[in-house]
Coordinates of C-alpha atoms and ligand atoms in Angstrom, one line a residue:
V1 CA 0.0 0.0 0.0
V2 CA 2.7 2.3 0.9
G3 CA 4.4 1.7 -2.4
V4 CA 1.3 2.5 -4.3
A5 CA 0.8 5.7 -2.2
R6 CA 4.4 6.7 -2.9
E7 CA 3.8 6.1 -6.6
R8 CA 0.8 8.2 -6.7
T9 CA 2.5 11.1 -4.9
A10 CA 5.3 10.8 -7.5
L11 CA 2.7 10.9 -10.2
R12 CA 1.3 13.9 -8.7
R13 CA 4.6 15.7 -8.9
T14 CA 5.3 14.9 -12.4
T15 CA 2.1 15.4 -14.2
L16 CA -0.1 18.5 -14.8
S17 CA -3.5 18.5 -13.1
R18 CA -6.3 17.4 -15.5
P19 CA -7.5 20.9 -16.6
L20 CA -4.1 22.0 -17.5
A21 CA -3.2 18.8 -19.3
R22 CA -6.3 19.2 -21.2
A23 CA -5.6 22.8 -22.1
L24 CA -2.1 21.9 -23.2
E25 CA -3.5 19.2 -25.5
D26 CA -6.1 21.5 -26.9
G27 CA -3.5 24.1 -27.7
I28 CA -5.1 26.6 -25.2
L29 CA -1.6 26.7 -23.6
A30 CA 0.7 27.3 -26.4
K31 CA 4.4 28.3 -26.3
G32 CA 4.8 31.7 -24.5
T33 CA 1.4 31.8 -23.1
S34 CA 1.3 33.6 -19.7
V35 CA -0.6 31.5 -17.2
F36 CA -2.1 32.4 -13.8
D37 CA -3.1 29.6 -11.4
Y38 CA -5.9 31.0 -9.3
G39 CA -6.2 28.9 -6.0
C40 CA -3.0 27.0 -6.9
G41 CA -2.7 25.0 -3.8
R42 CA 0.9 24.1 -2.9
G43 CA 1.9 25.3 -6.5
G44 CA 2.6 21.9 -8.1
D45 CA 1.1 23.1 -11.4
V46 CA 2.9 26.3 -11.2
E47 CA 6.2 24.6 -10.9
R48 CA 5.4 22.1 -13.7
L49 CA 4.3 24.9 -16.0
D50 CA 7.4 26.8 -15.2
K51 CA 9.5 23.9 -16.1
L52 CA 7.7 23.6 -19.4
G53 CA 8.7 27.2 -20.2
F54 CA 5.5 29.1 -19.5
D55 CA 5.4 32.5 -18.0
V56 CA 3.4 31.4 -14.9
A57 CA 2.4 32.6 -11.4
G58 CA -0.1 31.6 -8.8
Y59 CA -2.1 32.6 -5.7
D60 CA -3.7 30.6 -2.9
P61 CA -5.2 32.1 0.2
N62 CA -3.9 29.0 2.3
F63 CA -0.5 28.4 0.7
F64 CA 0.6 31.6 -1.0
P65 CA -1.5 34.4 0.5
E66 CA 1.1 37.0 -0.1
N67 CA 1.2 36.5 -3.9
K68 CA -0.5 39.1 -6.0
R69 CA -3.5 38.1 -8.3
E70 CA -2.2 39.0 -11.7
P71 CA -3.7 39.1 -15.2
A72 CA -2.5 36.5 -17.7
R73 CA -3.7 35.2 -21.0
V74 CA -4.9 31.8 -19.5
V75 CA -6.3 31.8 -16.0
N76 CA -6.7 28.4 -14.3
L77 CA -9.4 28.0 -11.5
G78 CA -8.8 24.4 -10.8
Y79 CA -11.1 22.6 -8.4
V80 CA -11.4 25.6 -6.4
V81 CA -15.1 26.5 -6.6
N82 CA -16.1 23.1 -5.4
V83 CA -14.3 23.7 -2.0
I84 CA -15.9 26.9 -1.3
E85 CA -19.0 26.6 1.0
D86 CA -20.3 30.2 0.8
R87 CA -22.2 30.6 -2.4
S88 CA -21.5 34.4 -2.8
E89 CA -17.8 33.8 -2.1
R90 CA -17.9 31.1 -4.7
A91 CA -19.4 33.3 -7.4
G92 CA -17.1 36.1 -6.3
V93 CA -14.0 33.9 -6.9
L94 CA -15.2 32.8 -10.4
R95 CA -15.7 36.6 -11.2
S96 CA -12.3 37.6 -10.1
A97 CA -10.5 34.8 -11.9
W98 CA -12.4 35.9 -15.0
E99 CA -11.4 39.5 -14.6
L100 CA -7.8 38.4 -14.8
A101 CA -8.2 36.2 -17.9
G102 CA -7.0 37.9 -21.1
E103 CA -8.1 35.1 -23.4
V104 CA -9.3 32.0 -21.6
L105 CA -10.5 31.0 -18.1
V106 CA -10.3 27.3 -17.4
V107 CA -12.8 26.3 -14.7
S108 CA -13.0 22.9 -13.3
A109 CA -15.0 21.2 -10.4
R110 CA -15.7 17.8 -9.1
L111 CA -18.7 16.1 -10.5
K112 CA -21.5 14.2 -9.1
G113 CA -20.5 10.5 -9.5
E114 CA -17.0 11.3 -8.2
E115 CA -18.2 11.6 -4.7
R116 CA -18.5 7.7 -4.7
R117 CA -14.6 7.7 -4.9
I118 CA -14.4 9.9 -1.8
A119 CA -14.7 8.4 1.8
A120 CA -18.3 8.6 3.4
S121 CA -19.7 12.0 3.7
E122 CA -22.7 13.9 5.0
G123 CA -24.8 16.6 3.5
H124 CA -23.8 20.2 4.2
G125 CA -25.2 23.4 2.7
D126 CA -25.5 22.7 -1.1
G127 CA -22.6 20.2 -0.9
M128 CA -21.3 17.8 1.7
L129 CA -18.5 17.2 4.3
T130 CA -16.0 14.7 3.4
G131 CA -14.4 12.2 5.8
L132 CA -11.7 14.7 6.3
M133 CA -14.4 17.4 7.3
T134 CA -13.6 19.5 4.3
F135 CA -16.5 20.9 2.2
Q136 CA -17.0 19.7 -1.3
K137 CA -19.7 20.5 -3.7
F138 CA -20.3 18.1 -6.5
F139 CA -21.8 19.6 -9.6
T140 CA -23.6 18.0 -12.5
Q141 CA -22.1 18.9 -15.8
T142 CA -25.2 20.9 -16.7
E143 CA -25.3 22.6 -13.4
L144 CA -21.6 23.6 -13.6
R145 CA -22.1 25.1 -17.1
E146 CA -25.2 27.0 -16.1
W147 CA -23.6 28.3 -12.9
I148 CA -20.6 29.6 -14.9
V149 CA -22.8 31.1 -17.7
Q150 CA -25.1 32.9 -15.1
T151 CA -22.3 34.1 -13.0
L152 CA -20.2 35.5 -15.8
K153 CA -22.8 36.1 -18.4
Q154 CA -20.5 34.4 -20.9
S155 CA -20.9 31.1 -22.7
A156 CA -18.8 28.2 -21.6
V157 CA -17.4 25.5 -23.7
A158 CA -17.1 22.1 -22.3
A159 CA -13.6 20.8 -22.6
E160 CA -13.9 17.6 -20.6
P161 CA -16.5 16.4 -18.0
G162 CA -16.0 18.9 -15.1
I163 CA -13.9 21.3 -17.2
F164 CA -15.1 24.3 -19.1
Y165 CA -13.4 27.0 -21.1
V166 CA -14.7 30.7 -21.1
F167 CA -13.3 32.6 -24.0
R168 CA -12.9 36.4 -24.0
Q169 CA -13.3 36.7 -27.8
P170 CA -16.1 34.8 -29.6
G171 CA -13.8 34.1 -32.5
Q172 CA -11.3 32.2 -30.2
A173 CA -14.2 29.8 -29.2
E174 CA -15.1 29.2 -32.8
S175 CA -11.5 28.4 -33.8
Y176 CA -11.3 26.0 -30.8
M177 CA -14.5 24.2 -31.7
L178 CA -13.4 23.8 -35.3
T179 CA -10.1 22.2 -34.5
R180 CA -11.9 19.8 -32.2
M181 CA -14.3 18.9 -35.0
R182 CA -11.6 18.4 -37.7
R183 CA -11.2 14.8 -38.3
S184 CA -7.8 13.3 -38.0
R185 CA -7.2 12.1 -41.5
A186 CA -4.7 9.5 -42.5
R187 CA -1.8 11.5 -44.2
L188 CA -0.7 10.7 -47.6
R189 CA 2.2 8.3 -47.5
R190 CA 5.4 9.4 -49.0
S191 CA 5.5 6.5 -51.4
D192 CA 2.2 7.7 -52.9
V193 CA 4.0 10.6 -54.4
V194 CA 6.1 10.2 -57.4
F195 CA 7.4 13.6 -58.1
D196 CA 11.1 13.7 -58.9
N197 CA 11.5 17.4 -58.4
H198 CA 10.0 19.4 -55.7
S199 CA 8.3 16.4 -54.1
E200 CA 8.7 17.7 -50.7
L201 CA 7.1 21.0 -51.6
L202 CA 4.2 19.3 -53.5
E203 CA 3.5 16.9 -50.6
D204 CA 3.3 19.7 -48.3
Y205 CA 1.0 21.5 -50.6
M206 CA -1.1 18.3 -51.0
A207 CA -1.3 18.0 -47.3
W208 CA -2.6 21.5 -47.0
I209 CA -5.4 20.8 -49.7
E210 CA -6.3 17.6 -48.2
D211 CA -6.8 19.1 -44.8
R212 CA -9.1 21.7 -46.1
G213 CA -10.6 20.2 -49.1
R214 CA -10.2 23.4 -51.2
L215 CA -7.4 25.4 -52.8
P216 CA -5.7 28.3 -50.8
R217 CA -6.7 32.0 -51.3
A218 CA -3.8 34.4 -51.8
G219 CA -1.7 34.5 -48.7
E220 CA -3.2 31.5 -47.0
Y221 CA -0.7 28.9 -47.8
D222 CA 2.7 30.0 -46.4
R223 CA 4.9 28.5 -49.1
Q224 CA 2.9 30.0 -52.0
V225 CA 5.7 32.2 -53.2
E226 CA 8.0 29.2 -53.4
L227 CA 5.2 27.1 -55.1
R228 CA 4.8 29.9 -57.7
D229 CA 8.5 30.0 -58.4
K230 CA 9.0 26.2 -58.8
V231 CA 5.7 24.9 -60.1
G232 CA 3.0 27.5 -60.7
T233 CA -0.1 29.2 -59.2
P234 CA -2.0 27.0 -56.7
R235 CA -4.4 26.0 -59.4
Q236 CA -1.7 25.0 -61.9
A237 CA 0.2 23.0 -59.1
F238 CA -3.1 21.3 -58.2
Q239 CA -3.6 20.2 -61.8
V240 CA -0.1 18.8 -61.8
I241 CA -0.9 16.9 -58.7
K242 CA -4.2 15.6 -60.0
V243 CA -2.6 14.0 -63.1
L244 CA -0.6 11.8 -60.9
T245 CA -3.1 11.1 -58.1
G246 CA -6.4 11.1 -60.0
E247 CA -9.5 13.0 -58.7
E248 CA -11.0 10.7 -56.3
R249 CA -8.8 11.4 -53.4
W250 CA -9.6 15.1 -53.7
D251 CA -13.4 14.5 -54.0
R252 CA -13.1 12.6 -50.8
A253 CA -11.3 15.3 -49.1
R254 CA -13.9 17.8 -50.3
V255 CA -16.7 15.8 -49.0
A256 CA -14.9 15.1 -45.6
R257 CA -14.3 18.8 -45.0
Y258 CA -17.8 19.7 -46.2
E259 CA -19.2 17.4 -43.6
D260 CA -16.8 18.7 -40.9
L261 CA -18.0 22.2 -41.6
L262 CA -21.6 21.1 -41.6
V263 CA -21.3 19.4 -38.2
Y264 CA -19.4 22.4 -36.8
L265 CA -22.0 24.9 -37.9
A266 CA -24.8 22.8 -36.7
L267 CA -23.2 22.7 -33.2
S268 CA -22.3 26.4 -33.4
R269 CA -25.9 27.0 -32.6
F270 CA -25.3 26.2 -29.1
H271 CA -22.9 29.2 -28.7
R272 CA -25.1 31.9 -30.1
R273 CA -24.1 31.6 -33.7
P274 CA -21.3 34.1 -34.5
R275 CA -21.5 36.7 -37.4
L276 CA -19.6 35.7 -40.4
A277 CA -17.2 38.7 -39.9
D278 CA -16.3 37.4 -36.4
L279 CA -15.1 34.0 -37.8
P280 CA -11.4 33.5 -38.6
H281 CA -10.6 34.2 -42.2
E282 CA -9.9 30.6 -43.0
L283 CA -13.3 29.7 -42.0
Q284 CA -15.0 32.5 -44.0
Y285 CA -13.2 31.2 -47.1
D286 CA -14.3 27.6 -46.3
I287 CA -17.9 28.7 -46.0
K288 CA -17.8 30.7 -49.3
D289 CA -16.2 27.8 -51.2
F290 CA -18.4 25.0 -49.8
F291 CA -21.9 26.6 -49.4
G292 CA -21.7 29.8 -51.4
S293 CA -22.9 32.0 -48.6
Y294 CA -23.2 31.9 -44.8
K295 CA -27.0 32.0 -45.1
A296 CA -27.0 28.9 -47.2
A297 CA -24.4 27.3 -44.8
I298 CA -26.6 27.9 -41.8
E299 CA -29.7 26.5 -43.5
A300 CA -27.8 23.3 -44.3
A301 CA -26.4 23.2 -40.8
D302 CA -29.9 23.7 -39.1
R303 CA -31.2 20.9 -41.3
A304 CA -28.4 18.6 -40.1
L305 CA -29.2 19.7 -36.5
F306 CA -32.9 19.1 -36.6
A307 CA -32.4 15.8 -38.2
I308 CA -31.1 14.4 -35.0
G309 CA -34.5 15.0 -33.4
R310 CA -35.8 12.5 -35.8
Q311 CA -35.0 9.1 -34.3
G312 CA -36.0 7.3 -37.4
L313 CA -33.2 9.0 -39.4
I314 CA -30.8 8.3 -36.6
A315 CA -31.8 4.6 -36.5
E316 CA -31.4 4.4 -40.3
A317 CA -27.7 5.9 -40.2
I318 CA -26.8 3.6 -37.5
R319 CA -28.1 0.6 -39.5
S320 CA -26.1 1.6 -42.6
A321 CA -23.0 2.6 -40.7
K322 CA -19.9 1.3 -42.3
V323 CA -17.7 1.4 -39.2
G324 CA -18.3 0.1 -35.7
K325 CA -20.1 -2.9 -34.1
R326 CA -23.8 -3.0 -34.7
M327 CA -25.9 -4.7 -32.0
P328 CA -29.7 -4.9 -32.0
S329 CA -30.1 -1.8 -29.8
A330 CA -27.0 0.3 -30.5
L331 CA -23.9 1.0 -32.5
Y332 CA -20.5 0.8 -30.7
A333 CA -17.7 2.5 -32.4
H334 CA -14.1 3.4 -31.5
T335 CA -13.8 7.1 -31.0
S336 CA -11.2 7.4 -33.8
A337 CA -13.9 6.2 -36.3
I338 CA -16.5 8.9 -35.3
S339 CA -15.6 11.1 -38.1
M340 CA -16.4 8.4 -40.5
L341 CA -20.0 8.2 -39.4
Q342 CA -22.8 10.0 -41.4
P343 CA -23.1 13.7 -40.5
C344 CA -26.4 13.2 -38.5
L345 CA -24.6 10.8 -36.2
R346 CA -21.6 13.1 -35.8
V347 CA -23.9 15.9 -35.0
L348 CA -25.6 13.7 -32.3
E349 CA -22.3 12.8 -30.9
G350 CA -21.2 16.5 -31.1
C351 CA -24.3 17.6 -29.1
T352 CA -23.3 15.2 -26.4
R353 CA -19.8 16.8 -26.3
E354 CA -21.5 20.1 -25.9
L355 CA -22.9 18.6 -22.8
L356 CA -20.0 16.7 -21.5
G357 CA -17.0 17.9 -23.1
T358 CA -14.4 15.4 -24.4
V359 CA -14.3 12.3 -22.2
A360 CA -10.4 12.0 -22.0
D361 CA -10.2 8.2 -21.8
A362 CA -13.2 7.4 -24.0
T363 CA -12.4 4.7 -26.3
I364 CA -15.8 3.5 -27.5
V365 CA -18.8 5.6 -28.2
K366 CA -22.2 3.9 -28.2
L367 CA -25.2 5.4 -30.0
D368 CA -28.7 4.0 -29.1
I369 CA -31.0 3.1 -31.8
E370 CA -34.2 3.5 -30.0
R371 CA -33.5 7.0 -28.3
P372 CA -31.1 10.0 -28.6
R373 CA -28.7 8.7 -26.0
V374 CA -24.9 8.6 -26.3
T375 CA -22.5 6.8 -24.0
Y376 CA -18.8 7.2 -23.8
L377 CA -17.0 4.0 -22.5
E378 CA -13.5 4.2 -21.1
Y379 CA -11.2 1.3 -21.8
P380 CA -7.9 2.8 -21.0
T381 CA -6.1 -0.3 -22.0
F382 CA -7.9 -0.8 -25.3
D383 CA -4.8 -1.0 -27.4
T384 CA -2.6 -3.1 -25.1
D385 CA -4.9 -5.5 -23.4
A386 CA -6.4 -8.1 -25.6
H387 CA -9.7 -8.0 -23.6
P388 CA -9.7 -4.7 -21.9
A389 CA -11.9 -4.0 -18.8
L390 CA -14.4 -1.2 -18.7
R391 CA -13.4 1.5 -16.3
G392 CA -16.2 4.1 -16.5
A393 CA -19.1 5.2 -18.6
Y394 CA -20.4 8.7 -19.2
M395 CA -23.9 8.9 -20.5
A396 CA -26.0 11.8 -21.9
A397 CA -29.5 11.6 -22.9
L398 CA -30.3 14.3 -25.4
D399 CA -34.0 14.4 -24.9
S400 CA -33.9 14.9 -21.1
L401 CA -30.4 16.4 -21.0
N402 CA -29.8 14.1 -18.2
T403 CA -26.1 13.0 -17.8
D404 CA -24.7 10.2 -15.6
F405 CA -21.5 8.5 -14.8
I406 CA -20.9 4.9 -13.7
D407 CA -17.6 4.0 -12.2
Y408 CA -16.5 0.4 -12.9
S409 CA -12.9 1.0 -11.7
K410 CA -13.6 -0.7 -8.3
R411 CA -15.5 -3.6 -9.5
D412 CA -13.9 -7.0 -9.0
N413 CA -15.4 -8.4 -12.1
P414 CA -15.7 -5.7 -14.7
P415 CA -17.3 -6.1 -18.2
I416 CA -14.5 -6.8 -20.9
L417 CA -14.4 -6.6 -24.7
H418 CA -13.8 -9.2 -27.4
R419 CA -13.4 -8.9 -31.1
K420 CA -11.9 -5.5 -30.8
E421 CA -11.4 -5.2 -34.6
R422 CA -15.1 -4.7 -35.0
F423 CA -15.1 -1.3 -33.2
V424 CA -12.3 0.3 -35.4
A425 CA -11.9 1.5 -38.9
E426 CA -10.0 -0.6 -41.6
D427 CA -6.9 1.5 -41.3
Y428 CA -6.6 1.4 -37.5
E429 CA -3.1 0.7 -36.5
H430 CA -3.7 -2.5 -34.5
R431 CA -6.6 -4.0 -36.5
K432 CA -4.6 -6.8 -38.0
K433 CA -3.4 -8.0 -34.6
F434 CA -6.8 -7.8 -33.1
E435 CA -8.2 -9.9 -36.1
R436 CA -5.6 -12.6 -35.8
L437 CA -6.4 -13.1 -32.2
T438 CA -10.1 -13.3 -32.8
K439 CA -9.7 -15.9 -35.4
K440 CA -7.7 -18.1 -33.1
E441 CA -10.3 -17.7 -30.3
E442 CA -13.0 -18.6 -32.6
R443 CA -11.2 -21.7 -33.9
L444 CA -10.8 -22.8 -30.2
G445 CA -14.6 -22.2 -29.6
L446 CA -13.8 -19.8 -26.8
F447 CA -16.9 -17.7 -27.7
G448 CA -19.2 -20.8 -27.4
S449 CA -21.0 -19.4 -24.2
P450 CA -21.7 -15.7 -24.8
E451 CA -23.4 -15.3 -21.3
R452 CA -20.0 -16.3 -19.7
I453 CA -17.3 -14.4 -21.6
G454 CA -18.7 -10.8 -21.0
T455 CA -17.0 -10.3 -17.7
A456 CA -13.3 -10.7 -16.6
A457 CA -13.9 -13.6 -14.2
G458 CA -16.1 -15.6 -16.6
W459 CA -13.6 -15.2 -19.4
A460 CA -10.7 -16.2 -17.3
Q461 CA -12.5 -19.3 -16.4
V462 CA -13.2 -20.2 -20.1
L463 CA -9.5 -19.8 -20.8
R464 CA -8.5 -22.0 -17.9
E465 CA -11.0 -24.7 -19.0
C466 CA -9.5 -24.6 -22.4
G467 CA -6.0 -24.9 -21.1
V468 CA -4.9 -21.6 -22.8
E469 CA -3.7 -18.2 -21.8
I470 CA -3.3 -14.8 -23.6
R471 CA -0.1 -12.7 -23.3
G472 CA -0.3 -9.5 -25.2
H473 CA -2.2 -10.5 -28.3
Q474 CA -0.8 -14.0 -28.3
L475 CA -2.8 -17.1 -27.4
R476 CA -1.0 -20.1 -26.3
R477 CA -1.3 -23.4 -24.4
R478 CA -0.9 -22.9 -20.6
N479 CA 2.7 -23.6 -19.4
G480 CA 4.0 -22.6 -22.7
R481 CA 3.1 -26.1 -24.1
Ligands
SAM1 C1 -8.6 21.1 -4.3 S1 -7.4 22.4 -4.2 C2 -7.0 22.6 -5.8 C3 -5.6 23.1 -6.0 C4 -5.1 23.2 -7.4 N1 -5.7 24.2 -8.2 C5 -5.2 21.8 -8.1 O1 -5.9 21.8 -9.1 O2 -4.6 20.9 -7.7 C6 -8.5 23.9 -3.8 C7 -7.7 25.0 -3.5 O3 -8.6 26.1 -3.5 C8 -8.1 27.1 -2.6 N2 -9.1 28.1 -2.2 C9 -10.1 28.0 -1.4 N3 -10.8 29.1 -1.2 C10 -10.3 30.0 -2.2 C11 -10.6 31.3 -2.5 N4 -11.6 32.0 -2.0 N5 -9.8 31.8 -3.6 C12 -8.8 31.2 -4.1 N6 -8.5 29.9 -3.8 C13 -9.2 29.3 -2.8 C14 -7.7 26.2 -1.4 O4 -6.7 27.0 -0.7 C15 -7.1 25.1 -2.0 O5 -5.7 25.1 -2.3

């Protein structure tokens, strides 16, 4: 136990807290960003950010009461509001943190569901007293968002369950939402490109076009001058490329980007849709090229958004999905495959993210056929464990706006996965390995009793009875025989 405790403390010392790690991953914290950690506790995050080269300071009434409260581009209010018992003080702290934030305020709080992880507690005010007699308020995701919106009169963007961003400029929120929506596309392989001269430049240009599904406007592509000197105008260079690659890849890129935009615009309704002029230039060009006008774009987006209210359409899209595992009542797909689903399913999933934010360790998303409900399932060892165990599930019902979290991490006999290849897309890195194992398991008849294999203990027993064991993704006779 001591060993584990020590390891945890060490971990705490070397990794950023969840909200800051998320902000780093989301590009909210970029090189040179100034950061202020409001309610920094013992200052662990301040130290770590300092080591990472950020211009960072912090304040905490208990640990660093002398420090000044200073403005910064990014202000972090990390798990502070949930420890403040007095409601007006709680709101006051949120407001003063917002006043200091030049670009973004990152607000996080403990969520309902997490209290099950904390020792027995009793009700107190609008929260509870923990075993250590400290106050904790557990929010629901919706409650936290509404409290932030009401208190600051600003919209809040869910970054992750329990973590919200509040942006100073509307345009910043838009750029952020768009990046989040952009599907990660497989890059072109070097071997695909057969240019003798300028291959590096042309590949770079191809990647630009493939990412956006359109040609650059003047000044948009940063190597445009070089391109013009060596190959020609953006259009001429694209003609050269198409001779070698054919048209299809570019049609696909165009459709993909069109769908990205459609999903993004549909979801932008949640943040009071911005005016065209407030959008980043890149996005304005996208809209002109793909839809002709902002008005036409918004009409198309609204149609996509309202389609998710028609469960029949959703059910149809689920039934015809080309990725994921289809069960009678739901579709289960790996999160990396979401962008390959039809736009209405992506909008449905996107609406859930509006409610919950990104569930950091979500591996599988489940879309129900009968009702508008989305569940994120966490299998942290999905890639490495042949039959990973379920750690937690975040659910959101889009009709009632109810959200819930079920913690499986403490269960002795958690549900596990089989046939992992069914959840992922064709080009998923480990798909072949998953498939090979499944074939062997089928040959040995290990899936013969479906009612036993769904949980860790039942599966272990089936393996024992059959005299086999699984190491990594290798199946072998017990005792290495
Ligand atoms: C759970 S800790 C979080 C510390 C750190 N931000 C983190 O994420 O690890 C809550 C912190 O809020 C601080 N705090 C309590 N009341 C506060 C207030 N009115 N203003 C600023 N910080 C406060 C406490 O001193 C404590 O260090």
